[in-house]
Every structure is written in C-alpha cells, then in structure tokens.
CSV table of C-alpha atoms and ligand atoms in Angstrom, one decimal:
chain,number,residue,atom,x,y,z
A,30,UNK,CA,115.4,112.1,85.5
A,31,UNK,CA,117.2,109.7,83.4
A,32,UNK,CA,121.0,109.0,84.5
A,33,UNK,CA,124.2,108.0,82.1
A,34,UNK,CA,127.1,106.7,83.4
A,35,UNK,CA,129.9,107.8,81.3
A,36,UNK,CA,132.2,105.2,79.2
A,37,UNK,CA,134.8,103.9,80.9
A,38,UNK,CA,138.1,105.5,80.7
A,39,UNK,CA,139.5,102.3,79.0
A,40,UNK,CA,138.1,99.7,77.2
A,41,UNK,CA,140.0,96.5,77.7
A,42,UNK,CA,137.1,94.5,75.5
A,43,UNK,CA,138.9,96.1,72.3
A,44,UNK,CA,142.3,94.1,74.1
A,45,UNK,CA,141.2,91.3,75.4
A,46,UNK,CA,138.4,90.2,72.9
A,47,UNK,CA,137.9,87.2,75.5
A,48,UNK,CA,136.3,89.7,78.2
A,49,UNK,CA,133.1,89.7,75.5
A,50,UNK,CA,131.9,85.9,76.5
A,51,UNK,CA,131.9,87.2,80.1
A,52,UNK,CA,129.9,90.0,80.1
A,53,UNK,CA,126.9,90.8,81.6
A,54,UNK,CA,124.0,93.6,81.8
A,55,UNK,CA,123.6,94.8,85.5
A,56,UNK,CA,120.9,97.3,85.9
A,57,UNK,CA,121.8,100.6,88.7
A,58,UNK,CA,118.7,101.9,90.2
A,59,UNK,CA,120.4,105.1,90.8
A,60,UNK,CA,118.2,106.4,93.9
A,61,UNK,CA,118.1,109.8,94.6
A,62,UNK,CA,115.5,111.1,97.7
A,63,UNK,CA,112.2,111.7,96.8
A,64,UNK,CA,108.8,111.1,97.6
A,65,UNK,CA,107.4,107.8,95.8
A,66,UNK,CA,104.2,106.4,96.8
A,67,UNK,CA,103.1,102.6,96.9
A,68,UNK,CA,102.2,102.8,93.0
A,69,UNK,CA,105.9,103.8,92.3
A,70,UNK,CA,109.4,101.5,92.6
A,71,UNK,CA,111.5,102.7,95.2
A,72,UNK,CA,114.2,102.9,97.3
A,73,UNK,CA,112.8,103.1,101.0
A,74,UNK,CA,109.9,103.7,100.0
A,75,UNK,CA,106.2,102.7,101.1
A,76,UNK,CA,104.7,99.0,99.8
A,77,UNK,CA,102.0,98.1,98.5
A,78,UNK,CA,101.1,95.4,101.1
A,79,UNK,CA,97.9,94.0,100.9
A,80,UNK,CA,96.0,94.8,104.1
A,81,UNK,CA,95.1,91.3,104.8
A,82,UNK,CA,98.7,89.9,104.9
A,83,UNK,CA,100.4,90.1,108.2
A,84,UNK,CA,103.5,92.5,108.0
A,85,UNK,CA,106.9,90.5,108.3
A,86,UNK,CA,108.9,91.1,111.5
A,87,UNK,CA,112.2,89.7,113.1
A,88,UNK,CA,112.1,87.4,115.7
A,89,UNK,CA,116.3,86.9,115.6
A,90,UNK,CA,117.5,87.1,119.4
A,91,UNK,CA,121.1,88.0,118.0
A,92,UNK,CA,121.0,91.7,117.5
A,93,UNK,CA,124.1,93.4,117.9
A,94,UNK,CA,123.3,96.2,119.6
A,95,UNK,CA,121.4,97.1,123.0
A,96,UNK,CA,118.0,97.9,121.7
A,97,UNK,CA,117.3,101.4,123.5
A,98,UNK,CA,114.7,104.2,123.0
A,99,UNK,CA,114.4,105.9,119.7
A,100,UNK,CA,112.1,108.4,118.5
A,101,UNK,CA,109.5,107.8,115.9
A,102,UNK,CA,111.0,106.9,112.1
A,103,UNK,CA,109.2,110.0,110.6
A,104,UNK,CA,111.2,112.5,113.4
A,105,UNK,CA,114.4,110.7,112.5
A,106,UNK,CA,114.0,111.9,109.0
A,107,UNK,CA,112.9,115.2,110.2
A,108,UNK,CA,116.1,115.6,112.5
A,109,UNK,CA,118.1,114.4,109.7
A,110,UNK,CA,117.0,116.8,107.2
A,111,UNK,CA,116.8,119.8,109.7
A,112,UNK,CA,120.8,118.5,110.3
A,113,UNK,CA,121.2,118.3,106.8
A,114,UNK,CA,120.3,122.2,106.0
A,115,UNK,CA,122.4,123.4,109.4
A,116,UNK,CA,125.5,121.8,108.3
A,117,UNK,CA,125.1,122.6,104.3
A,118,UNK,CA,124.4,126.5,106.0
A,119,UNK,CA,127.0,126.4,108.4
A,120,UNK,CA,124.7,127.6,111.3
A,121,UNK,CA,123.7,126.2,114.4
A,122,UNK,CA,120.0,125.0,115.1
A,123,UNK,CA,116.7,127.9,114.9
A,124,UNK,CA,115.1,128.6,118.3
A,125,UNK,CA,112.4,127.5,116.0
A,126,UNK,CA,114.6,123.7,115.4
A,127,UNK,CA,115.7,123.6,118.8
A,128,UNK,CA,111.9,123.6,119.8
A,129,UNK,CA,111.2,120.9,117.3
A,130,UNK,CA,114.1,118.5,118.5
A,131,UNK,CA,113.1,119.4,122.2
A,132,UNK,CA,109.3,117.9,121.1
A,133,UNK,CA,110.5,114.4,120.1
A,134,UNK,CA,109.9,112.0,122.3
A,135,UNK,CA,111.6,108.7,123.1
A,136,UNK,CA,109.4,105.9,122.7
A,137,UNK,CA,110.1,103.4,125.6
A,138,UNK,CA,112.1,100.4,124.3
A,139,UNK,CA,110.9,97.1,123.8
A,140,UNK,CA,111.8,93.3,123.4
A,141,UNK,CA,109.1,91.4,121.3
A,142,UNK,CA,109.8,91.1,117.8
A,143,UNK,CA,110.8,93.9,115.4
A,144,UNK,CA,108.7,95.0,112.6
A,145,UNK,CA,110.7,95.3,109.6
A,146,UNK,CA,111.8,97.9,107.2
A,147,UNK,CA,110.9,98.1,103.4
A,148,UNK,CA,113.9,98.8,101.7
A,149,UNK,CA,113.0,98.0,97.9
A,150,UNK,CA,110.2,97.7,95.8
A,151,UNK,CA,110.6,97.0,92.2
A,152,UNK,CA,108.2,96.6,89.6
A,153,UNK,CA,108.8,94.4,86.9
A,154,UNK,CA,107.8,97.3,84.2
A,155,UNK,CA,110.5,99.4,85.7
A,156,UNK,CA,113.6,97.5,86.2
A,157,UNK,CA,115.1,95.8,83.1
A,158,UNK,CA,116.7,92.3,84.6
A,159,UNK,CA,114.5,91.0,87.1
A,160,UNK,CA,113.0,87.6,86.4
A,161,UNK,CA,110.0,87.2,88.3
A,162,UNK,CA,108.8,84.2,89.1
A,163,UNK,CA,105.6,83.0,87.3
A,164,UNK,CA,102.4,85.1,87.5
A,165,UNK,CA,104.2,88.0,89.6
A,166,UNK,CA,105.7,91.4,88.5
A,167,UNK,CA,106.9,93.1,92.0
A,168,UNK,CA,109.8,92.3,93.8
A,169,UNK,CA,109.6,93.6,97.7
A,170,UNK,CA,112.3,93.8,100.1
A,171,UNK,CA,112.4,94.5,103.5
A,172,UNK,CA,114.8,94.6,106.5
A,173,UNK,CA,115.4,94.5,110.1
A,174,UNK,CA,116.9,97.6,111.3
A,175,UNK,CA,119.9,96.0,113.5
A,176,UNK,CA,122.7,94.3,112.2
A,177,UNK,CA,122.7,90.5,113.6
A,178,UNK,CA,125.8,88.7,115.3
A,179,UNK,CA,125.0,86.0,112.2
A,180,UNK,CA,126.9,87.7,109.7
A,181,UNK,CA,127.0,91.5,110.4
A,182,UNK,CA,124.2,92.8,107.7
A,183,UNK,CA,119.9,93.4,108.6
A,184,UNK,CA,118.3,90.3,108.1
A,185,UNK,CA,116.4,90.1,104.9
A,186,UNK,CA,113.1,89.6,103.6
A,187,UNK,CA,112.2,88.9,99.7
A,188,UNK,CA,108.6,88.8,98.4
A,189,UNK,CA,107.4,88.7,94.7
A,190,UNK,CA,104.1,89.6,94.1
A,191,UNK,CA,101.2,90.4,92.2
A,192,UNK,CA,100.5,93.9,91.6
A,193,UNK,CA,96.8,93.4,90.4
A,194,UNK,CA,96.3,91.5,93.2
A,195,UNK,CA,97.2,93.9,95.7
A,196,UNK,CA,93.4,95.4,96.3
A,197,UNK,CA,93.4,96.7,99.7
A,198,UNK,CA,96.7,98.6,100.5
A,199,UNK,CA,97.8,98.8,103.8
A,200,UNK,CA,98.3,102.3,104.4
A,201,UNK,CA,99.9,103.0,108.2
A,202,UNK,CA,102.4,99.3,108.5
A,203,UNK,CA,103.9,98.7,111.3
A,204,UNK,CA,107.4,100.0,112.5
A,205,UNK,CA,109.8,98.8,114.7
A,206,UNK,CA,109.8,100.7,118.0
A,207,UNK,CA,113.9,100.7,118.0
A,208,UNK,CA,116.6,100.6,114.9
A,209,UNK,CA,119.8,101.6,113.9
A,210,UNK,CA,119.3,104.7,112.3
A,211,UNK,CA,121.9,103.9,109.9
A,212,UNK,CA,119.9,101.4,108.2
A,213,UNK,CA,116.7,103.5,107.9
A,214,UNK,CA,117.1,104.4,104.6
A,215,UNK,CA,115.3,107.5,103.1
A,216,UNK,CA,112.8,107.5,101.0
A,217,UNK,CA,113.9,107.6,97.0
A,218,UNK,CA,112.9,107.2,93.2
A,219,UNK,CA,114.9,105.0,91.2
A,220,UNK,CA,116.1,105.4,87.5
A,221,UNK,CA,117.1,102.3,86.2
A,222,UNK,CA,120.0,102.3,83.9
A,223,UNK,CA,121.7,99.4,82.5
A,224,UNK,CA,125.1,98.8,82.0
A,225,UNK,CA,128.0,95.5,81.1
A,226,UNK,CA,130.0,94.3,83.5
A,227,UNK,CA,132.6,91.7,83.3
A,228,UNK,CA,133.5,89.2,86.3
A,229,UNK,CA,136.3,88.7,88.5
A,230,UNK,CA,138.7,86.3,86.5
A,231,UNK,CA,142.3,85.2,88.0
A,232,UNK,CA,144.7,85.1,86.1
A,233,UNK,CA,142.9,87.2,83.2
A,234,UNK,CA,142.2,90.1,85.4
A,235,UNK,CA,145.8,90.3,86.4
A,236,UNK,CA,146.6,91.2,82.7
A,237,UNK,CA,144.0,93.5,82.0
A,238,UNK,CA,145.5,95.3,85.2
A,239,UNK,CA,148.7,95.3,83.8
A,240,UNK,CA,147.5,96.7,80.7
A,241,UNK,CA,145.3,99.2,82.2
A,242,UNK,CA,148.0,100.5,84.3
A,243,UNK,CA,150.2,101.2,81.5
A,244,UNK,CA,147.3,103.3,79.4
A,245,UNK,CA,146.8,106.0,82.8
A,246,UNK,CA,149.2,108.7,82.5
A,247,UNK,CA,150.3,109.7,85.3
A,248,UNK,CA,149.7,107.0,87.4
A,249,UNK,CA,152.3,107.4,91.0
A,250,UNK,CA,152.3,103.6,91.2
A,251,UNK,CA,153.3,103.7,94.9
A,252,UNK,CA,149.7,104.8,95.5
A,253,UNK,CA,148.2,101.7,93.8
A,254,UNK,CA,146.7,100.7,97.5
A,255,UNK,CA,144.2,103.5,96.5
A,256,UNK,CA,143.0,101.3,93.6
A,257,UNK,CA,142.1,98.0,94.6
A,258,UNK,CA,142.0,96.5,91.1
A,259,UNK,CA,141.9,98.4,88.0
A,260,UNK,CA,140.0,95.5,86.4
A,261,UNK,CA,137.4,95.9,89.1
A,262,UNK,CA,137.4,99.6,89.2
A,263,UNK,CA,136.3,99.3,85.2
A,264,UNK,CA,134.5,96.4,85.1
A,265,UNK,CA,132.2,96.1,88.0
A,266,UNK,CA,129.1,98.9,88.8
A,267,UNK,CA,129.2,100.4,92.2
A,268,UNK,CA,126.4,101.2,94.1
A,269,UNK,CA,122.8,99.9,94.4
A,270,UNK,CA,121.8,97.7,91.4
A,271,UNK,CA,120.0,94.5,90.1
A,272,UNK,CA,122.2,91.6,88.4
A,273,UNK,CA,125.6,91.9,87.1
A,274,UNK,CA,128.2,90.9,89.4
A,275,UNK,CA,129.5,91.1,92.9
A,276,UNK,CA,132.7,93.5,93.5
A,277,UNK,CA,134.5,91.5,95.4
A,278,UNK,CA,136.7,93.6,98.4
A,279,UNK,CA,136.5,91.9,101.5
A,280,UNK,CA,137.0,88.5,100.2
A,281,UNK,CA,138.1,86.7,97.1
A,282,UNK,CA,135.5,85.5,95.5
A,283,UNK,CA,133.9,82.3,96.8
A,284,UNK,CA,131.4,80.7,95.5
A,285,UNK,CA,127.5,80.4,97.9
A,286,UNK,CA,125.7,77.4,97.1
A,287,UNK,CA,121.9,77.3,96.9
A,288,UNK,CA,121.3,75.3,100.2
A,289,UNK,CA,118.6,73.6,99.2
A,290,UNK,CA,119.8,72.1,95.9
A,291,UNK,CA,123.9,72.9,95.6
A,292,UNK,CA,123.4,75.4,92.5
A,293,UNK,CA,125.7,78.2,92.3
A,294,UNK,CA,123.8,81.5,93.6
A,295,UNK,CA,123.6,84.5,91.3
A,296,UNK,CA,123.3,87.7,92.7
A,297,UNK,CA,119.7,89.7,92.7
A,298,UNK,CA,120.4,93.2,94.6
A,299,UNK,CA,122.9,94.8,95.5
A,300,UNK,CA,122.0,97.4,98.3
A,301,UNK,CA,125.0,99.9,98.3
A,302,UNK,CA,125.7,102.2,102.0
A,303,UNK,CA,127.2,104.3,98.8
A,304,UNK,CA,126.6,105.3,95.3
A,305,UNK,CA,130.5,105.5,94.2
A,306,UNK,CA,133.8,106.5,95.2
A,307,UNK,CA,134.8,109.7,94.3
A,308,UNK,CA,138.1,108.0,92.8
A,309,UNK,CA,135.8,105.9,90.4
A,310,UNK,CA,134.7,109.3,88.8
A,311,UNK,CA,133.8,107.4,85.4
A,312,UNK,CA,130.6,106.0,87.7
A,313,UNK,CA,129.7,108.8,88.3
A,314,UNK,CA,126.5,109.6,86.2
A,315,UNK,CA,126.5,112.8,83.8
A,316,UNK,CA,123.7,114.3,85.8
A,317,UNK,CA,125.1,113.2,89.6
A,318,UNK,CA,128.3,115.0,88.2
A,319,UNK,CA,126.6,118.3,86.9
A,320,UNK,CA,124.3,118.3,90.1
A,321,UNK,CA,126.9,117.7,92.8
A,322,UNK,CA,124.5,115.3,94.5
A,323,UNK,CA,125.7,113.1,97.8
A,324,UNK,CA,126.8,109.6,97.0
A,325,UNK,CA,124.5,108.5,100.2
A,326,UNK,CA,121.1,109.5,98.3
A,327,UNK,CA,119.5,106.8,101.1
A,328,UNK,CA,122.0,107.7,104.0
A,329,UNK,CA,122.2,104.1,104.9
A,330,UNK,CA,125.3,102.9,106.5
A,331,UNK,CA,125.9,99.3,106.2
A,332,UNK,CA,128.5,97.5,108.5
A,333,UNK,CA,131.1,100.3,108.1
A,334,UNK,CA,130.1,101.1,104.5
A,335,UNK,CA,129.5,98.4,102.6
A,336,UNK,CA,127.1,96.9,100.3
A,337,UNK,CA,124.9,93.8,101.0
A,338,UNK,CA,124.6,91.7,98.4
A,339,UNK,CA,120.9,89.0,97.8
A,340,UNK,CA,122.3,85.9,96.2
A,341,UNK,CA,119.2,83.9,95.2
A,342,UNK,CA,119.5,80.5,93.5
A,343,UNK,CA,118.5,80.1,89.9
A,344,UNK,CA,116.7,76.9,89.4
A,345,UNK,CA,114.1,77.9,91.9
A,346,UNK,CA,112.3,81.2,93.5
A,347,UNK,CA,111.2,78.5,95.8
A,348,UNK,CA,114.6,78.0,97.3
A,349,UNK,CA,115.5,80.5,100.3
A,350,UNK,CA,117.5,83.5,99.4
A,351,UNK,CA,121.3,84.1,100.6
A,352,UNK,CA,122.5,87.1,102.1
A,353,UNK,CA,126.1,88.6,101.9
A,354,UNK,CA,128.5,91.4,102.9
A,355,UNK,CA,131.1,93.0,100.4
B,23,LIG,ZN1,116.5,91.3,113.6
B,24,LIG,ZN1,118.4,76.0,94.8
C-alpha cells in the first residue's frame, strides 16, 4: 500500500525563500509487519545471502548486558504476537497460550561470537536515493542484538551487492543463541516514499521558529518543552528512512568525519525505535492515520527510543561506515 505524508502544517519555504538551496529529498521506508521473502526489500526481513559466503557475526567483548538464556527468535515473535492479541482483547492468556508459552524452551547461553541480525535489505529498484556503488543494486544491513559499551547502539554491518549474483540462497542463516529482544525487529514491507527536508541551520532556524510559533493558534507557549524545535518538527522526517538529514535531539549537531579520509559523512539510514510522535501528527501518513496502525511497526527499542543513524562517507563505499545515536 502506498503511504502520503500530509503537507506540513506551515510552509516556511514561501518565508524564507533561502530554506530552497538547503533542501533535500529523504526517502521513509514506512515499514509496516508483513511477511517479505528474500526476493522482497525489507525491514527485518530474510536476505538473500549467497550460500557460499560465511554469515557475519560479532566478536565485540563489550556487550552491555549479561548474555543469559533466551528462547528461539521464531518463539519470541510468537509470544509477542500471542501478547499482542491478549492485551489488544483485554484477556488473560488461553489454556491453549499458556500451553504454548509452557513449551518454549530456553536455549542454554553461550560465549563465542554472536551471529548477527538482518535488519534491512534494500533493493536499488525499490528505494529512490540510494547510490550504490558500482556494479551492485542491494544494500544489506545487519546487527548484533546487544547494545555495546562503545557507543550504546548494535553494532552494524553494511554490505552492497549483486542481486544477479546471488545464485544459491542461504535459506536457514544462522542466529544468535542470545539477544535483546528489543532489537529483534519484526519482520516488514517497506513503501518507500519521498519527501524534502531542510537542515539544521543556527541562526536561520531560530527565525523560522519564531515565525512558526506565531502562525499556530493556540499555541500555550509555557508548553514549548513539548516541541523541541518547530523548525525541526517541520523540516526533518521522523522515523526509519534513507538520506535527508539527521534530527538532531540528543546533541547539536557535530560534524563525523570519514576516518579514513577527513570528508564530512552524510547520512545513509536512519533505523527509527519509532515511526512518529503522536505530537508530529502532520507525519503521520494518510493511511497510518485512517488505519490506526502502531508507530513501532518493527517493535524495536533502541537505547531508550531512539533512532540509529549510518553515516557513510561520500568519496568512497570503500571507506568504513559510522554509526550514531540520535
Ligand atoms: Zn556484539
Ligand atoms: Zn572517506
């Protein structure tokens, strides 16, 4: 299903006609659970790994949490789902769930490394923005399921590909015999949707939030905590999406240097723990609205709900890709 965001409330292009040279197109994926296959772009979804290539795990020693016993990834899912229709029902568990949860076993825990997680796959033909490098049209991402000492966030992996090339899928990968089961996303469809964004800008953006303030009716301006930034609440995409700029929260914005050559690092993906605020309504895609649908389509939970952003340098897919939290 196709997904429009709606205008924004206010335009402040049509005011400040110097916004136009800063814009940008960012692309939202917009995933929403689902069932893709290998063959299909995705959120959490399977990848088509070719059999032959060894499957990417973590061999960090800083994980932040105790790695105990978990059950397999596919009763995870199950439980959540089965928790999902008792609390949308208001019951307690079936005799019939209560048998099923009794059946899951632990697996024992374990201390080699951890196989990682796919957590995007994006073909070329499907998601407007991406610049693949030469000779490749699939962009793969996976993580490990623990956040790390490091910086907070799942370590990352990035691999483009081939598609054509891929002729002998893997079909049962690998998966890690413990995780945080907040970073297990589910699986989802994407449906890509571009929209403009315009950057973070000093002393600019403090006029356009003046000015924006004074076109809301209404507005009790002893609740402005509530906003961060009117100029970032218009201007910059929430939610899981390729391009287009980073909303800045936790930090000012600081710029990441490519470490192996000093160039600026633009962001590639932005992996969302949610969708939108409900206060950023206008973000909120037509359908999303109509449907009532969660804002956690992948019920991940990054770091206390936040986004990790892939910063990757621009001169060269060569050059090793940086990870941040917003
Ligand atoms: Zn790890
Ligand atoms: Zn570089």
């Amino acid at each position: 299903m196709a997904r429009t965001t709606p205008p924004r409330p206010v335009d402040p292009v049509a005011v400040f006609p110097e916004l136009a040279a800063l814009a940008r197109t960012a692309t939202r994926l917009h995933p929403r659970p689902g069932t893709p296959s290998a063959q299909d772009s995705s959120i959490g979804g399977p990848l088509l790994w070719p059999a032959s290539e060894p499957w990417p795990h973590c061999h960090a020693e800083d994980h932040r949490f105790e790695r105990l016993p978990t059950i397999s990834l596919a009763n995870t899912r199950l439980e959540r789902r089965m928790r999902a229709a008792r609390n949308s029902e208001g019951r307690n568990y079936t005799r019939e769930e209560k048998e099923i949860l009794d059946r899951m076993q632990e697996r024992p825990a374990t201390d080699g490394p951890i196989a990682m997680l796919p957590v995007a796959q994006l073909y070329v033909r499907d998601v407007p923005g991406l610049r693949p490098p030469e000779g490749t049209d699939l962009l793969q991402v996976l993580w490990c399921p623990y956040e790390h000492d490091v910086d907070g966030l799942p370590q990352t992996a990035l691999f483009w590909r081939s598609a054509v090339a891929v002729t002998d899928v893997l079909v049962d990968p690998p998966e890690p015999a413990e995780y945080e089961e907040d970073l297990v996303p589910e699986p989802c469809t994407i449906d890509p949707e571009q929209v403009i964004e315009y950057p973070h800008s000093g002393e600019l953006e403090q006029r356009v939030d003046q000015w924006t303030w004074a076109q809301i009716p209404g507005v009790d301006f002893d609740d402005l905590e509530e906003w961060d930034s009117p100029y970032s609440a218009f201007c910059i995409a929430p939610g899981t999406k390729i391009g287009g700029f980073i909303k800045w929260g936790m930090q000012d914005p600081y710029p990441d240097p490519c470490p192996a050559c000093g160039t600026a690092t633009e962001p590639l993906l932005t992996i969302a723990s949610r969708e939108w605020e409900y206060n950023e309504r206008h973000w909120i895609p037509y359908e999303d609205q109509a449907a009532g649908n969660s804002r956690e389509p992948a019920q991940i939970c990054i770091s206390d709900v936040n986004d990790l952003i892939i910063r990757v340098c621009p001169t060269s897919h060569e050059h090793t890709h940086i990870q941040m939290m917003q």
